[in-house]
N, CA, C and O atoms as a GROMACS GRO file, in nm:
protein
  448
    1UNK      N    1  -1.599  -0.402  -1.449
    1UNK     CA    2  -1.709  -0.389  -1.359
    1UNK      C    3  -1.700  -0.234  -1.287
    1UNK      O    4  -1.585  -0.189  -1.286
    2UNK      N    5  -1.795  -0.154  -1.232
    2UNK     CA    6  -1.810  -0.065  -1.147
    2UNK      C    7  -1.825   0.056  -1.256
    2UNK      O    8  -1.831   0.038  -1.377
    3UNK      N    9  -1.829   0.156  -1.202
    3UNK     CA   10  -1.866   0.296  -1.274
    3UNK      C   11  -1.725   0.319  -1.353
    3UNK      O   12  -1.607   0.305  -1.319
    4UNK      N   13  -1.759   0.341  -1.418
    4UNK     CA   14  -1.639   0.433  -1.551
    4UNK      C   15  -1.713   0.520  -1.626
    4UNK      O   16  -1.827   0.521  -1.671
    5UNK      N   17  -1.593   0.611  -1.627
    5UNK     CA   18  -1.654   0.741  -1.684
    5UNK      C   19  -1.596   0.752  -1.845
    5UNK      O   20  -1.473   0.748  -1.855
    6UNK      N   21  -1.655   0.762  -1.941
    6UNK     CA   22  -1.601   0.787  -2.058
    6UNK      C   23  -1.488   0.856  -2.065
    6UNK      O   24  -1.491   0.952  -1.988
    7UNK      N   25  -1.372   0.846  -2.137
    7UNK     CA   26  -1.235   0.915  -2.146
    7UNK      C   27  -1.188   0.950  -2.035
    7UNK      O   28  -1.107   1.042  -2.042
    8UNK      N   29  -1.217   0.899  -1.910
    8UNK     CA   30  -1.133   0.897  -1.780
    8UNK      C   31  -1.118   0.768  -1.715
    8UNK      O   32  -1.097   0.764  -1.594
    9UNK      N   33  -1.128   0.658  -1.787
    9UNK     CA   34  -1.107   0.555  -1.776
    9UNK      C   35  -0.959   0.476  -1.714
    9UNK      O   36  -0.929   0.359  -1.691
   10UNK      N   37  -0.889   0.607  -1.701
   10UNK     CA   38  -0.721   0.592  -1.666
   10UNK      C   39  -0.710   0.603  -1.483
   10UNK      O   40  -0.627   0.544  -1.414
   11UNK      N   41  -0.834   0.709  -1.425
   11UNK     CA   42  -0.857   0.759  -1.328
   11UNK      C   43  -0.885   0.678  -1.233
   11UNK      O   44  -0.963   0.591  -1.271
   12UNK      N   45  -0.850   0.668  -1.111
   12UNK     CA   46  -0.911   0.594  -0.989
   12UNK      C   47  -0.941   0.692  -0.864
   12UNK      O   48  -0.884   0.801  -0.856
   13UNK      N   49  -1.019   0.655  -0.782
   13UNK     CA   50  -1.066   0.736  -0.655
   13UNK      C   51  -0.954   0.699  -0.547
   13UNK      O   52  -0.900   0.589  -0.536
   14UNK      N   53  -0.934   0.797  -0.480
   14UNK     CA   54  -0.842   0.785  -0.343
   14UNK      C   55  -0.959   0.797  -0.229
   14UNK      O   56  -1.039   0.890  -0.232
   15UNK      N   57  -0.963   0.700  -0.132
   15UNK     CA   58  -1.021   0.672  -0.040
   15UNK      C   59  -0.988   0.805   0.101
   15UNK      O   60  -0.886   0.793   0.169
   16UNK      N   61  -1.051   0.881   0.118
   16UNK     CA   62  -1.011   0.972   0.265
   16UNK      C   63  -1.025   0.863   0.397
   16UNK      O   64  -0.960   0.887   0.498
   17UNK      N   65  -1.101   0.761   0.390
   17UNK     CA   66  -1.154   0.682   0.512
   17UNK      C   67  -1.144   0.570   0.435
   17UNK      O   68  -1.161   0.555   0.314
   18UNK      N   69  -1.102   0.466   0.552
   18UNK     CA   70  -1.069   0.327   0.524
   18UNK      C   71  -1.219   0.273   0.502
   18UNK      O   72  -1.320   0.320   0.555
   19UNK      N   73  -1.212   0.175   0.419
   19UNK     CA   74  -1.384   0.082   0.457
   19UNK      C   75  -1.359  -0.029   0.529
   19UNK      O   76  -1.254  -0.093   0.530
   20UNK      N   77  -1.470  -0.053   0.598
   20UNK     CA   78  -1.496  -0.183   0.669
   20UNK      C   79  -1.450  -0.304   0.562
   20UNK      O   80  -1.484  -0.311   0.444
   21UNK      N   81  -1.386  -0.372   0.614
   21UNK     CA   82  -1.340  -0.510   0.558
   21UNK      C   83  -1.212  -0.498   0.480
   21UNK      O   84  -1.154  -0.603   0.456
   22UNK      N   85  -1.155  -0.373   0.431
   22UNK     CA   86  -1.005  -0.405   0.364
   22UNK      C   87  -0.907  -0.432   0.452
   22UNK      O   88  -0.930  -0.444   0.572
   23UNK      N   89  -0.783  -0.445   0.399
   23UNK     CA   90  -0.708  -0.497   0.516
   23UNK      C   91  -0.624  -0.362   0.583
   23UNK      O   92  -0.545  -0.393   0.672
   24UNK      N   93  -0.630  -0.257   0.560
   24UNK     CA   94  -0.577  -0.145   0.664
   24UNK      C   95  -0.684  -0.079   0.738
   24UNK      O   96  -0.663   0.020   0.808
   25UNK      N   97  -0.813  -0.140   0.721
   25UNK     CA   98  -0.940  -0.097   0.799
   25UNK      C   99  -0.910  -0.122   0.972
   25UNK      O  100  -0.925  -0.023   1.044
   26UNK      N  101  -0.869  -0.249   1.036
   26UNK     CA  102  -0.838  -0.252   1.134
   26UNK      C  103  -0.740  -0.164   1.196
   26UNK      O  104  -0.760  -0.115   1.307
   27UNK      N  105  -0.618  -0.139   1.117
   27UNK     CA  106  -0.526  -0.030   1.164
   27UNK      C  107  -0.557   0.123   1.191
   27UNK      O  108  -0.496   0.194   1.271
   28UNK      N  109  -0.656   0.159   1.114
   28UNK     CA  110  -0.709   0.267   1.106
   28UNK      C  111  -0.820   0.260   1.216
   28UNK      O  112  -0.812   0.351   1.299
   29UNK      N  113  -0.898   0.190   1.229
   29UNK     CA  114  -0.983   0.160   1.340
   29UNK      C  115  -0.919   0.157   1.493
   29UNK      O  116  -0.981   0.189   1.594
   30UNK      N  117  -0.810   0.121   1.488
   30UNK     CA  118  -0.694   0.108   1.608
   30UNK      C  119  -0.662   0.265   1.653
   30UNK      O  120  -0.667   0.317   1.764
   31UNK      N  121  -0.622   0.327   1.504
   31UNK     CA  122  -0.576   0.426   1.544
   31UNK      C  123  -0.649   0.536   1.623
   31UNK      O  124  -0.614   0.588   1.728
   32UNK      N  125  -0.771   0.562   1.540
   32UNK     CA  126  -0.863   0.643   1.599
   32UNK      C  127  -0.919   0.596   1.725
   32UNK      O  128  -0.960   0.686   1.798
   33UNK      N  129  -0.931   0.461   1.775
   33UNK     CA  130  -0.956   0.426   1.937
   33UNK      C  131  -0.851   0.507   2.020
   33UNK      O  132  -0.871   0.591   2.107
   34UNK      N  133  -0.714   0.452   1.963
   34UNK     CA  134  -0.615   0.477   2.070
   34UNK      C  135  -0.582   0.640   2.073
   34UNK      O  136  -0.505   0.682   2.159
   35UNK      N  137  -0.629   0.709   1.999
   35UNK     CA  138  -0.632   0.872   1.979
   35UNK      C  139  -0.719   0.885   2.106
   35UNK      O  140  -0.679   0.928   2.214
   36UNK      N  141  -0.858   0.839   2.075
   36UNK     CA  142  -0.994   0.883   2.141
   36UNK      C  143  -0.953   0.863   2.300
   36UNK      O  144  -0.952   0.954   2.383
   37UNK      N  145  -0.911   0.684   2.331
   37UNK     CA  146  -0.874   0.665   2.476
   37UNK      C  147  -0.760   0.742   2.535
   37UNK      O  148  -0.752   0.771   2.654
   38UNK      N  149  -0.674   0.772   2.447
   38UNK     CA  150  -0.587   0.871   2.527
   38UNK      C  151  -0.614   0.984   2.554
   38UNK      O  152  -0.558   1.034   2.652
   39UNK      N  153  -0.723   1.074   2.467
   39UNK     CA  154  -0.767   1.197   2.512
   39UNK      C  155  -0.858   1.228   2.615
   39UNK      O  156  -0.877   1.341   2.660
   40UNK      N  157  -0.936   1.080   2.667
   40UNK     CA  158  -1.001   1.053   2.773
   40UNK      C  159  -0.929   1.026   2.895
   40UNK      O  160  -0.990   1.003   3.000
   41UNK      N  161  -0.774   1.026   2.885
   41UNK     CA  162  -0.719   0.992   3.003
   41UNK      C  163  -0.651   0.864   3.037
   41UNK      O  164  -0.579   0.845   3.135
   42UNK      N  165  -0.691   0.756   2.918
   42UNK     CA  166  -0.631   0.601   2.939
   42UNK      C  167  -0.513   0.619   2.911
   42UNK      O  168  -0.486   0.707   2.829
   43UNK      N  169  -0.405   0.537   2.976
   43UNK     CA  170  -0.282   0.490   2.903
   43UNK      C  171  -0.295   0.343   2.856
   43UNK      O  172  -0.364   0.254   2.904
   44UNK      N  173  -0.220   0.339   2.761
   44UNK     CA  174  -0.193   0.212   2.687
   44UNK      C  175  -0.099   0.125   2.798
   44UNK      O  176  -0.023   0.184   2.874
   45UNK      N  177  -0.112  -0.001   2.797
   45UNK     CA  178  -0.017  -0.085   2.881
   45UNK      C  179   0.118  -0.081   2.768
   45UNK      O  180   0.118  -0.066   2.646
   46UNK      N  181   0.202  -0.097   2.839
   46UNK     CA  182   0.384  -0.131   2.757
   46UNK      C  183   0.368  -0.309   2.724
   46UNK      O  184   0.410  -0.362   2.620
   47UNK      N  185   0.293  -0.389   2.848
   47UNK     CA  186   0.309  -0.519   2.829
   47UNK      C  187   0.207  -0.573   2.720
   47UNK      O  188   0.250  -0.668   2.654
   48UNK      N  189   0.078  -0.529   2.692
   48UNK     CA  190  -0.010  -0.563   2.635
   48UNK      C  191  -0.077  -0.431   2.544
   48UNK      O  192  -0.167  -0.369   2.601
   49UNK      N  193  -0.044  -0.392   2.426
   49UNK     CA  194  -0.103  -0.297   2.387
   49UNK      C  195  -0.276  -0.276   2.341
   49UNK      O  196  -0.332  -0.185   2.280
   50UNK      N  197  -0.325  -0.396   2.398
   50UNK     CA  198  -0.481  -0.388   2.380
   50UNK      C  199  -0.547  -0.345   2.519
   50UNK      O  200  -0.667  -0.330   2.538
   51UNK      N  201  -0.453  -0.330   2.604
   51UNK     CA  202  -0.516  -0.302   2.743
   51UNK      C  203  -0.487  -0.151   2.776
   51UNK      O  204  -0.374  -0.103   2.768
   52UNK      N  205  -0.585  -0.087   2.808
   52UNK     CA  206  -0.595   0.052   2.841
   52UNK      C  207  -0.613   0.077   2.982
   52UNK      O  208  -0.695   0.001   3.033
   53UNK      N  209  -0.568   0.148   3.048
   53UNK     CA  210  -0.602   0.193   3.228
   53UNK      C  211  -0.622   0.360   3.237
   53UNK      O  212  -0.568   0.455   3.180
   54UNK      N  213  -0.717   0.348   3.326
   54UNK     CA  214  -0.750   0.486   3.373
   54UNK      C  215  -0.728   0.490   3.533
   54UNK      O  216  -0.801   0.427   3.609
   55UNK      N  217  -0.647   0.551   3.567
   55UNK     CA  218  -0.595   0.548   3.686
   55UNK      C  219  -0.634   0.703   3.778
   55UNK      O  220  -0.672   0.800   3.713
   56UNK      N  221  -0.621   0.709   3.911
   56UNK     CA  222  -0.672   0.825   3.947
   56UNK      C  223  -0.810   0.818   3.994
   56UNK      O  224  -0.895   0.860   3.916
   57UNK      N  225  -0.853   0.768   4.119
   57UNK     CA  226  -0.977   0.755   4.155
   57UNK      C  227  -0.999   0.568   4.126
   57UNK      O  228  -0.917   0.475   4.128
   58UNK      N  229  -1.118   0.572   4.108
   58UNK     CA  230  -1.134   0.401   4.067
   58UNK      C  231  -1.070   0.343   3.945
   58UNK      O  232  -1.119   0.399   3.847
   59UNK      N  233  -1.012   0.285   3.922
   59UNK     CA  234  -0.935   0.228   3.838
   59UNK      C  235  -1.039   0.150   3.733
   59UNK      O  236  -1.137   0.077   3.754
   60UNK      N  237  -0.988   0.188   3.636
   60UNK     CA  238  -1.072   0.135   3.516
   60UNK      C  239  -0.999   0.099   3.421
   60UNK      O  240  -0.902   0.165   3.384
   61UNK      N  241  -1.039  -0.028   3.359
   61UNK     CA  242  -0.965  -0.106   3.226
   61UNK      C  243  -1.036  -0.130   3.129
   61UNK      O  244  -1.143  -0.188   3.148
   62UNK      N  245  -0.996  -0.095   3.006
   62UNK     CA  246  -1.032  -0.109   2.866
   62UNK      C  247  -0.975  -0.224   2.785
   62UNK      O  248  -0.857  -0.212   2.750
   63UNK      N  249  -1.040  -0.333   2.750
   63UNK     CA  250  -0.961  -0.417   2.657
   63UNK      C  251  -1.034  -0.417   2.524
   63UNK      O  252  -1.156  -0.410   2.510
   64UNK      N  253  -0.916  -0.429   2.400
   64UNK     CA  254  -0.985  -0.450   2.289
   64UNK      C  255  -0.923  -0.561   2.223
   64UNK      O  256  -0.815  -0.616   2.240
   65UNK      N  257  -1.028  -0.583   2.135
   65UNK     CA  258  -1.000  -0.710   2.056
   65UNK      C  259  -1.069  -0.698   1.922
   65UNK      O  260  -1.190  -0.720   1.914
   66UNK      N  261  -0.981  -0.658   1.798
   66UNK     CA  262  -1.030  -0.643   1.711
   66UNK      C  263  -1.137  -0.523   1.696
   66UNK      O  264  -1.085  -0.412   1.699
   67UNK      N  265  -1.259  -0.525   1.682
   67UNK     CA  266  -1.342  -0.427   1.689
   67UNK      C  267  -1.452  -0.430   1.804
   67UNK      O  268  -1.553  -0.360   1.799
   68UNK      N  269  -1.421  -0.519   1.910
   68UNK     CA  270  -1.484  -0.531   2.033
   68UNK      C  271  -1.394  -0.467   2.141
   68UNK      O  272  -1.271  -0.469   2.146
   69UNK      N  273  -1.490  -0.407   2.234
   69UNK     CA  274  -1.430  -0.332   2.351
   69UNK      C  275  -1.474  -0.405   2.476
   69UNK      O  276  -1.595  -0.426   2.483
   70UNK      N  277  -1.410  -0.440   2.558
   70UNK     CA  278  -1.444  -0.453   2.707
   70UNK      C  279  -1.423  -0.352   2.794
   70UNK      O  280  -1.320  -0.286   2.786
   71UNK      N  281  -1.526  -0.324   2.896
   71UNK     CA  282  -1.495  -0.233   3.000
   71UNK      C  283  -1.482  -0.296   3.129
   71UNK      O  284  -1.542  -0.403   3.138
   72UNK      N  285  -1.415  -0.253   3.241
   72UNK     CA  286  -1.433  -0.328   3.346
   72UNK      C  287  -1.392  -0.209   3.449
   72UNK      O  288  -1.293  -0.140   3.424
   73UNK      N  289  -1.461  -0.189   3.554
   73UNK     CA  290  -1.432  -0.109   3.656
   73UNK      C  291  -1.589  -0.150   3.745
   73UNK      O  292  -1.696  -0.202   3.716
   74UNK      N  293  -1.520  -0.084   3.879
   74UNK     CA  294  -1.622  -0.099   3.978
   74UNK      C  295  -1.732  -0.008   4.003
   74UNK      O  296  -1.831  -0.041   4.068
   75UNK      N  297  -1.712   0.114   3.949
   75UNK     CA  298  -1.772   0.204   3.986
   75UNK      C  299  -1.903   0.221   3.852
   75UNK      O  300  -1.863   0.244   3.738
   76UNK      N  301  -2.015   0.212   3.872
   76UNK     CA  302  -2.123   0.201   3.747
   76UNK      C  303  -2.142   0.328   3.684
   76UNK      O  304  -2.161   0.346   3.564
   77UNK      N  305  -2.134   0.418   3.778
   77UNK     CA  306  -2.166   0.587   3.719
   77UNK      C  307  -2.048   0.619   3.639
   77UNK      O  308  -2.068   0.703   3.552
   78UNK      N  309  -1.907   0.564   3.649
   78UNK     CA  310  -1.795   0.558   3.607
   78UNK      C  311  -1.810   0.519   3.443
   78UNK      O  312  -1.780   0.580   3.341
   79UNK      N  313  -1.865   0.397   3.467
   79UNK     CA  314  -1.919   0.288   3.337
   79UNK      C  315  -1.989   0.398   3.238
   79UNK      O  316  -1.941   0.434   3.131
   80UNK      N  317  -2.103   0.441   3.290
   80UNK     CA  318  -2.173   0.516   3.198
   80UNK      C  319  -2.131   0.618   3.162
   80UNK      O  320  -2.176   0.654   3.053
   81UNK      N  321  -2.047   0.697   3.217
   81UNK     CA  322  -1.986   0.821   3.179
   81UNK      C  323  -1.861   0.772   3.047
   81UNK      O  324  -1.848   0.838   2.944
   82UNK      N  325  -1.793   0.667   3.073
   82UNK     CA  326  -1.717   0.626   2.972
   82UNK      C  327  -1.784   0.563   2.851
   82UNK      O  328  -1.730   0.561   2.741
   83UNK      N  329  -1.889   0.518   2.871
   83UNK     CA  330  -1.965   0.480   2.758
   83UNK      C  331  -2.008   0.597   2.664
   83UNK      O  332  -1.989   0.604   2.543
   84UNK      N  333  -2.071   0.690   2.749
   84UNK     CA  334  -2.122   0.827   2.695
   84UNK      C  335  -2.032   0.879   2.599
   84UNK      O  336  -2.067   0.906   2.485
   85UNK      N  337  -1.892   0.896   2.651
   85UNK     CA  338  -1.805   0.961   2.587
   85UNK      C  339  -1.765   0.877   2.454
   85UNK      O  340  -1.742   0.925   2.343
   86UNK      N  341  -1.763   0.748   2.489
   86UNK     CA  342  -1.721   0.700   2.346
   86UNK      C  343  -1.842   0.692   2.228
   86UNK      O  344  -1.828   0.688   2.106
   87UNK      N  345  -1.969   0.693   2.309
   87UNK     CA  346  -2.068   0.696   2.203
   87UNK      C  347  -2.062   0.836   2.126
   87UNK      O  348  -2.118   0.852   2.017
   88UNK      N  349  -2.010   0.907   2.173
   88UNK     CA  350  -2.012   1.078   2.109
   88UNK      C  351  -1.902   1.061   1.990
   88UNK      O  352  -1.909   1.138   1.894
   89UNK      N  353  -1.778   0.937   2.000
   89UNK     CA  354  -1.711   0.941   1.870
   89UNK      C  355  -1.758   0.821   1.780
   89UNK      O  356  -1.742   0.825   1.658
   90UNK      N  357  -1.819   0.712   1.847
   90UNK     CA  358  -1.831   0.574   1.765
   90UNK      C  359  -1.948   0.530   1.779
   90UNK      O  360  -2.004   0.564   1.883
   91UNK      N  361  -2.018   0.450   1.691
   91UNK     CA  362  -2.137   0.399   1.706
   91UNK      C  363  -2.124   0.303   1.788
   91UNK      O  364  -2.055   0.215   1.736
   92UNK      N  365  -2.165   0.270   1.918
   92UNK     CA  366  -2.140   0.171   1.979
   92UNK      C  367  -2.264   0.085   2.013
   92UNK      O  368  -2.370   0.147   2.008
   93UNK      N  369  -2.271  -0.040   2.045
   93UNK     CA  370  -2.383  -0.138   2.108
   93UNK      C  371  -2.345  -0.203   2.257
   93UNK      O  372  -2.272  -0.302   2.267
   94UNK      N  373  -2.393  -0.148   2.349
   94UNK     CA  374  -2.356  -0.185   2.455
   94UNK      C  375  -2.468  -0.352   2.468
   94UNK      O  376  -2.590  -0.364   2.471
   95UNK      N  377  -2.363  -0.447   2.473
   95UNK     CA  378  -2.426  -0.574   2.464
   95UNK      C  379  -2.465  -0.634   2.644
   95UNK      O  380  -2.525  -0.738   2.670
   96UNK      N  381  -2.426  -0.562   2.719
   96UNK     CA  382  -2.483  -0.604   2.870
   96UNK      C  383  -2.356  -0.635   2.928
   96UNK      O  384  -2.248  -0.584   2.898
   97UNK      N  385  -2.382  -0.743   3.033
   97UNK     CA  386  -2.273  -0.800   3.089
   97UNK      C  387  -2.185  -0.891   3.024
   97UNK      O  388  -2.241  -0.988   2.974
   98UNK      N  389  -2.068  -0.884   3.012
   98UNK     CA  390  -1.965  -1.010   2.962
   98UNK      C  391  -2.001  -1.145   3.018
   98UNK      O  392  -2.000  -1.174   3.138
   99UNK      N  393  -2.034  -1.230   2.912
   99UNK     CA  394  -2.085  -1.362   2.946
   99UNK      C  395  -1.962  -1.450   2.914
   99UNK      O  396  -1.915  -1.530   2.996
  100UNK      N  397  -1.908  -1.430   2.777
  100UNK     CA  398  -1.810  -1.515   2.713
  100UNK      C  399  -1.711  -1.416   2.651
  100UNK      O  400  -1.757  -1.313   2.603
  101UNK      N  401  -1.575  -1.438   2.647
  101UNK     CA  402  -1.503  -1.372   2.556
  101UNK      C  403  -1.386  -1.480   2.521
  101UNK      O  404  -1.336  -1.551   2.609
  102UNK      N  405  -1.352  -1.486   2.395
  102UNK     CA  406  -1.264  -1.560   2.328
  102UNK      C  407  -1.267  -1.722   2.368
  102UNK      O  408  -1.168  -1.794   2.372
  103UNK      N  409  -1.388  -1.756   2.393
  103UNK     CA  410  -1.443  -1.899   2.430
  103UNK      C  411  -1.434  -1.922   2.554
  103UNK      O  412  -1.450  -2.038   2.591
  104UNK      N  413  -1.406  -1.818   2.653
  104UNK     CA  414  -1.388  -1.823   2.795
  104UNK      C  415  -1.505  -1.771   2.898
  104UNK      O  416  -1.526  -1.653   2.927
  105UNK      N  417  -1.568  -1.868   2.941
  105UNK     CA  418  -1.693  -1.784   3.036
  105UNK      C  419  -1.642  -1.703   3.112
  105UNK      O  420  -1.525  -1.711   3.151
  106UNK      N  421  -1.734  -1.600   3.147
  106UNK     CA  422  -1.684  -1.509   3.232
  106UNK      C  423  -1.783  -1.486   3.360
  106UNK      O  424  -1.879  -1.417   3.324
  107UNK      N  425  -1.788  -1.514   3.466
  107UNK     CA  426  -1.821  -1.488   3.592
  107UNK      C  427  -1.810  -1.399   3.683
  107UNK      O  428  -1.707  -1.381   3.747
  108UNK      N  429  -1.912  -1.336   3.698
  108UNK     CA  430  -1.889  -1.174   3.782
  108UNK      C  431  -1.963  -1.197   3.879
  108UNK      O  432  -2.078  -1.242   3.879
  109UNK      N  433  -1.842  -1.138   4.035
  109UNK     CA  434  -1.904  -1.138   4.126
  109UNK      C  435  -1.946  -1.014   4.152
  109UNK      O  436  -1.852  -0.935   4.155
  110UNK      N  437  -2.057  -0.965   4.173
  110UNK     CA  438  -2.099  -0.830   4.215
  110UNK      C  439  -2.078  -0.822   4.394
  110UNK      O  440  -2.117  -0.709   4.425
  111UNK      N  441  -2.047  -0.873   4.482
  111UNK     CA  442  -2.037  -0.864   4.588
  111UNK      C  443  -1.889  -0.860   4.650
  111UNK      O  444  -1.862  -0.873   4.770
  112UNK      N  445  -1.800  -0.840   4.548
  112UNK     CA  446  -1.667  -0.800   4.574
  112UNK      C  447  -1.640  -0.639   4.547
  112UNK      O  448  -1.528  -0.591   4.566
   0.00000   0.00000   0.00000
């Protein structure tokens, strides 16, 4: 099944970009995200490659799990700026304040 052109049945198409759902798509996604975060000044943790930190001023942390990203920082303006920079490269959906992550309930104390 699929698209077949007569007398060209032996030809195949080479994808320029990975497709969502393919085995290599998480690697491609992570590579693109890694490059973008490093361009934005984040450093990848040597102890956990899924954690990125931004120092210099208020510390900001990004956690990556498959295709989900958790943003953590105290400065609301910095949070909005980082989300804006990510939105220029990726289609993002802001799900609001974190409530659960990997079956762990998250409680945020805004007084700290």
